[in-house]
Coordinates of C-alpha atoms and ligand atoms in Angstrom, one line a residue:
X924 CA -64.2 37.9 -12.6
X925 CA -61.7 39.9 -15.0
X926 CA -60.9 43.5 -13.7
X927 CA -60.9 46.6 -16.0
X928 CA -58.3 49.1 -14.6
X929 CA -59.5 52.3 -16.6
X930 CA -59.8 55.9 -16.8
X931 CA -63.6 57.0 -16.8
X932 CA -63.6 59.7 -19.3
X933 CA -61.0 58.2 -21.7
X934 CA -61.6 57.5 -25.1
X935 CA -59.1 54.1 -24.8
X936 CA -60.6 53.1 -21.7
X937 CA -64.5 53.7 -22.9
X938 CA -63.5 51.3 -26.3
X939 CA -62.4 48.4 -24.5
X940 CA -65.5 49.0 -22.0
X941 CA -68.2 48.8 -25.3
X942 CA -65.7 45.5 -26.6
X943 CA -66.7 43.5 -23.4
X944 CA -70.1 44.9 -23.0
X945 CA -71.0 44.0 -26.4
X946 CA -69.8 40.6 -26.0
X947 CA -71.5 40.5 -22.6
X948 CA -68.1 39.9 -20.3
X949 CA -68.3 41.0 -16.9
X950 CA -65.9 42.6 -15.2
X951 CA -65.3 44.9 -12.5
X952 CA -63.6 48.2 -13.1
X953 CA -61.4 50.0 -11.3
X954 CA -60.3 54.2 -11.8
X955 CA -56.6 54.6 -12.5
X956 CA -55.2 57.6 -11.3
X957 CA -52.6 59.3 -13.8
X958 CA -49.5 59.5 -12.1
X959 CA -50.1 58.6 -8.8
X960 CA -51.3 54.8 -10.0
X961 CA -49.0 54.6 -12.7
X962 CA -46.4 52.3 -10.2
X963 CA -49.6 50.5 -8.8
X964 CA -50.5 49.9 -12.1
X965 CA -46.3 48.5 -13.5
X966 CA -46.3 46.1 -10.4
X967 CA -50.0 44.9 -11.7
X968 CA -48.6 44.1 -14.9
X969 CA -45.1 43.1 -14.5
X970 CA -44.6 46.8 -17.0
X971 CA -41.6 47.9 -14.9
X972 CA -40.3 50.1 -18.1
X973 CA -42.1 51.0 -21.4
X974 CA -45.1 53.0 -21.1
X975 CA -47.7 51.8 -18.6
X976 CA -51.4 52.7 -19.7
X977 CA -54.8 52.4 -19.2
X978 CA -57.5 50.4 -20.2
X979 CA -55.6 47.4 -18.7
X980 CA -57.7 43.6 -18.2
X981 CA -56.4 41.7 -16.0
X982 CA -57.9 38.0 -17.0
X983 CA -57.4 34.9 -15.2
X984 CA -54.5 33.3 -14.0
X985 CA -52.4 36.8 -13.5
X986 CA -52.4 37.5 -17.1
X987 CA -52.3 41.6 -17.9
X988 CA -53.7 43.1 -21.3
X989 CA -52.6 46.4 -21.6
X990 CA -54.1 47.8 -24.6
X991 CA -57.6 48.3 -25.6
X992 CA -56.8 46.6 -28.9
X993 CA -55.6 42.9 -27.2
X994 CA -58.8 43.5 -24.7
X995 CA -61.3 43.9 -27.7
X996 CA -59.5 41.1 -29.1
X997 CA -59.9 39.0 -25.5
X998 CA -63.4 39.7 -25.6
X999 CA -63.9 39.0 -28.9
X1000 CA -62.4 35.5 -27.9
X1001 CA -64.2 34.9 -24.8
X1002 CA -67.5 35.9 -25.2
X1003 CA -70.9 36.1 -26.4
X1004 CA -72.8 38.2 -29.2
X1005 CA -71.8 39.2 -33.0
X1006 CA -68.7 39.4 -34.1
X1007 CA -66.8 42.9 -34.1
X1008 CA -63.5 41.4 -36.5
X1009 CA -65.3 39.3 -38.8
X1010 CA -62.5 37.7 -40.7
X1011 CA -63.4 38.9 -44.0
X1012 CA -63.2 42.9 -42.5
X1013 CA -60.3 42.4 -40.5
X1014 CA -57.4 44.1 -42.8
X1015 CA -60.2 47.1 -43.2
X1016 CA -60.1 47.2 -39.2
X1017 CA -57.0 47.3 -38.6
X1018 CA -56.6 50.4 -41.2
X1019 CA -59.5 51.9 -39.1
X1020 CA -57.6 51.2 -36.0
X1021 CA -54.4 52.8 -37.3
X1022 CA -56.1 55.9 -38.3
X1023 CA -58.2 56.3 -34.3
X1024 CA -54.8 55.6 -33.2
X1025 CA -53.3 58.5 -34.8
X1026 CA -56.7 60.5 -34.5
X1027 CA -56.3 60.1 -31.0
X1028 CA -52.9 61.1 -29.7
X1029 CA -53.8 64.6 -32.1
X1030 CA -57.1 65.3 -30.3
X1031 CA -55.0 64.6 -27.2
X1032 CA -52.8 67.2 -27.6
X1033 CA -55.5 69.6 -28.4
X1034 CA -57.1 68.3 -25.1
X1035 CA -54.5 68.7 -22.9
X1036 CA -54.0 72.1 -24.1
X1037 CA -57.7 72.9 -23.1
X1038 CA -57.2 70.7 -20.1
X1039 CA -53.9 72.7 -18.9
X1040 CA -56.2 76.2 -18.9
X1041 CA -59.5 75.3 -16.8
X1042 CA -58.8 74.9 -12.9
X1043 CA -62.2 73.2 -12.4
X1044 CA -61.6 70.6 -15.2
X1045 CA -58.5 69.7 -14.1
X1046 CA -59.9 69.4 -10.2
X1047 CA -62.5 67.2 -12.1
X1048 CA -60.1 64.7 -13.3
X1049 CA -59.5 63.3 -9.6
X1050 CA -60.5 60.0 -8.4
X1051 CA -64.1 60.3 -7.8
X1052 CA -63.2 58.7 -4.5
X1053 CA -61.7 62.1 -3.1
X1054 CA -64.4 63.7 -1.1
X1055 CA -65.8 67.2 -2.3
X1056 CA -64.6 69.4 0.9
X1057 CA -61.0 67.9 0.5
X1058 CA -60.7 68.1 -3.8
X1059 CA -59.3 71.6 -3.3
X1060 CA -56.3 70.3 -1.5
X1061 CA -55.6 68.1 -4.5
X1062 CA -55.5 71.3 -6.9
X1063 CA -51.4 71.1 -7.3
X1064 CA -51.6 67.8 -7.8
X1065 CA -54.1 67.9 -10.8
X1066 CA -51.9 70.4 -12.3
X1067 CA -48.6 68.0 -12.2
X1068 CA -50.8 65.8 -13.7
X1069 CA -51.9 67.2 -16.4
X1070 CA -48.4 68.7 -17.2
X1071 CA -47.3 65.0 -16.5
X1072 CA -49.6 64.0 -19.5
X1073 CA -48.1 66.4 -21.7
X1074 CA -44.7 64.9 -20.7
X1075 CA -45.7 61.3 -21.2
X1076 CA -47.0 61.5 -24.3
X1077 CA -44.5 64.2 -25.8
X1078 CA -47.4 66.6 -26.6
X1079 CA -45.6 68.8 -29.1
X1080 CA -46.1 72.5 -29.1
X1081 CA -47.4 72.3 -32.8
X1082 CA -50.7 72.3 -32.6
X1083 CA -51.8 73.6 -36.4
X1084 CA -50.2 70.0 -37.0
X1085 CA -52.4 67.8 -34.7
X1086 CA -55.7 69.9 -35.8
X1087 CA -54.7 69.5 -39.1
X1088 CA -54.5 65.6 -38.7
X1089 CA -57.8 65.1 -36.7
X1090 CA -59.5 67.1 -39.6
X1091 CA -57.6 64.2 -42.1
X1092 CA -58.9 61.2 -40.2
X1093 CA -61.8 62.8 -39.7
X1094 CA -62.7 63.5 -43.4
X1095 CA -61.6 60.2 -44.1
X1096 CA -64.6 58.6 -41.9
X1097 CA -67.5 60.9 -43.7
X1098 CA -66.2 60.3 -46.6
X1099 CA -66.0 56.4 -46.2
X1100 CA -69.2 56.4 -44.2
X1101 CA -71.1 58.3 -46.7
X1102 CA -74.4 58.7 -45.1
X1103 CA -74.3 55.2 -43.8
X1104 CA -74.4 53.7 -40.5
X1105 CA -71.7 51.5 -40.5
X1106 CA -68.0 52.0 -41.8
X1107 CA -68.0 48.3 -43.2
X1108 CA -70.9 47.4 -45.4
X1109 CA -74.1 46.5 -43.3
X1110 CA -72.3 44.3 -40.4
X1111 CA -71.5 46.7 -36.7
X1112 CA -67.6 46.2 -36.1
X1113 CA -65.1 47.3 -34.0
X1114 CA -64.3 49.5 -36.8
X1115 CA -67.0 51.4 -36.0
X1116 CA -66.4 51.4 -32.1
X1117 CA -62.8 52.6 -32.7
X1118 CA -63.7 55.6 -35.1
X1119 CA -66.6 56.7 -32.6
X1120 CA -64.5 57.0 -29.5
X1121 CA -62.4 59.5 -31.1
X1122 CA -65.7 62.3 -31.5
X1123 CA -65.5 62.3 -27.2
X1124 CA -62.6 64.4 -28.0
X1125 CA -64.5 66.5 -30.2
X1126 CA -68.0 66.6 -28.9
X1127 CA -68.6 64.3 -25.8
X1128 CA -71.0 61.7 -25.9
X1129 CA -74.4 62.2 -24.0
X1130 CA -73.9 61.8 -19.8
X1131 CA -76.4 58.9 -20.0
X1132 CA -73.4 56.9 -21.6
X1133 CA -70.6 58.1 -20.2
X1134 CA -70.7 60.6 -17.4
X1135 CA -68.4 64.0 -17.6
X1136 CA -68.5 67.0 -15.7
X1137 CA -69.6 70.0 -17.2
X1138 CA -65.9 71.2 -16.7
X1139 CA -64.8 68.3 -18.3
X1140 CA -67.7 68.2 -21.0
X1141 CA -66.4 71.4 -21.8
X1142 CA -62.9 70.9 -22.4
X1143 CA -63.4 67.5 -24.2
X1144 CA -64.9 69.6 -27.0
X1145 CA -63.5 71.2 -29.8
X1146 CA -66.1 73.6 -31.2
X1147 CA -65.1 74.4 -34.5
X1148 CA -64.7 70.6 -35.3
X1149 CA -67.9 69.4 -33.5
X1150 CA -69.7 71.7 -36.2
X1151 CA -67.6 71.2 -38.9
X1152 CA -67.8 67.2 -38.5
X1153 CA -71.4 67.3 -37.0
X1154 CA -73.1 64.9 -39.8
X1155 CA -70.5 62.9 -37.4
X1156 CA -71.3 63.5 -34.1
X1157 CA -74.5 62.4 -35.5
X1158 CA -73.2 59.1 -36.8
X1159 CA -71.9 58.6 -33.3
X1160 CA -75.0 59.6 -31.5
X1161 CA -77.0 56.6 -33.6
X1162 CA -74.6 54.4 -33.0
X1163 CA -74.1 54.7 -29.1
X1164 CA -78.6 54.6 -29.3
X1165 CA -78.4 51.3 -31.3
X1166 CA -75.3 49.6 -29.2
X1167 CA -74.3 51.0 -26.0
X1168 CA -76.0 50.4 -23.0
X1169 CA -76.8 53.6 -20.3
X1170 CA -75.2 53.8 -17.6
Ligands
GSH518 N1 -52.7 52.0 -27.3 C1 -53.2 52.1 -25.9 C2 -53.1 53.5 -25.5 C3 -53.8 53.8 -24.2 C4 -53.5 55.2 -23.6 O1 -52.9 56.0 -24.3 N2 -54.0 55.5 -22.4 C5 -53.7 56.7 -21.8 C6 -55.0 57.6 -21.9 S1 -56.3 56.8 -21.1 C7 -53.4 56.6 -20.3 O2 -53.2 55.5 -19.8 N3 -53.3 57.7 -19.5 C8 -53.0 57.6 -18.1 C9 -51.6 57.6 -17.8 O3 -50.8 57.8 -18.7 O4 -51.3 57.5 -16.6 C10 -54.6 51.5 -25.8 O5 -55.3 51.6 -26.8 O6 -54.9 50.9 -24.8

């Protein structure tokens, strides 16, 4: 069976997870831990420089897929169910996919920020193996780790810039969307998976989906966007009731 090495609460990690449960793969997963793993996780791969990062597949015969992108792709490949790139949508995807990617490493930023001031939420983001008595042990470390994220991915002190581009993408979705349920015409596509994943930065899905603390929960959400875009949160809401399983 394939393995899933993911983060839980990740937005990347939680779209290649609905890619291989809509076409039915299974897999075990396994939680990577941020800076700790991250050597675990180069030797795994064969990554020994570049960026190493999570969702990574690794499929049959040794063979590592290290971006949520190839593992959609894999599953679209290997298994069963509709299609999620149907050839005639997939320039329109990739645009789509482009524009979570960007959406993405700006609500990042604005996470981390929130991340780097809440004690609890950043004790919350241990392995859930860690027994409760000994989490508070681990406190230092879950503030190197968090400043390690900021390092990694070069989270620039200009914020305004990062809000103002999550509010860009995000306008661009309502507006294509346009009271509809699907970004592309009538068919459910990865375009669609890709654009929803970004709202967990803005206003978490439900815990019957995708469990977070209420720490967490907290500092995954932006207020004044979750209100601003909530015809969207909405949009996500319907879609995660029509095509995600519960937990
Ligand atoms: N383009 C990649 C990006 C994945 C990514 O940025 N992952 C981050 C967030 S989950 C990560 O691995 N963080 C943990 C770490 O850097 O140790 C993908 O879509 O898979």
């Amino acid at each position: 069976m394939v393995k899933l090495i993911a983060l839980p609460y990740s937005p990347w990690s939680e779209r290649a997870r609905w890619a291989l449960d809509h076409h039915h793969i299974a897999y075990r997963e396994e939680e990577h831990i941020p800076m700790l793993g991250e050597w675990a996780l180069r030797l795994r791969t064969g990554r020994l420089s570049g960026k190493a990062t999570v969702p990574t597949l690794l499929v049959d015969h040794g063979e590592a897929l290290c971006d949520s992108l190839d593992i959609a792709n894999y599953a679209e490949g290997t298994g069963t169910g509709t299609r999620l790139f149907p050839d005639a949508h997939r320039a329109a995807i990739d645009t789509w996919h482009t524009k979570s990617e960007a959406a993405l490493g700006s609500a990042r930023a604005l996470y981390i920020r929130r991340l780097l001031l809440s004690e609890q939420a950043k004790k919350d983001t241990l392995p859930g193996f860690i027994p409760t008595p000994l989490r508070g042990a681990f406190s230092p470390m879950t503030s190197m780790g968090a400043s390690y994220l900021a390092r990694k991915y070069a989270i620039a002190t200009d914020l305004n810039r990062h809000e103002t581009e999550l509010v860009r993408i995000l306008g661009d979705v309502d507006k294509a969307l346009g009271g509809r349920r699907h970004l592309l015409g009538d068919d459910f596509t990865f375009a669609d998976i890709t654009m929803a994943v970004v709202l967990q930065l803005v206003a978490p899905v439900a815990n019957e989906y995708l469990v977070l603390s209420p720490a967490l929960r907290s500092v995954s959400t932006e207020p004044s966007l979750a209100a601003r875009f909530s015809g969207l949160v909405e949009w996500r809401d319907a879609l995660y009731a029509a095509h995600r399983k519960t937990r």
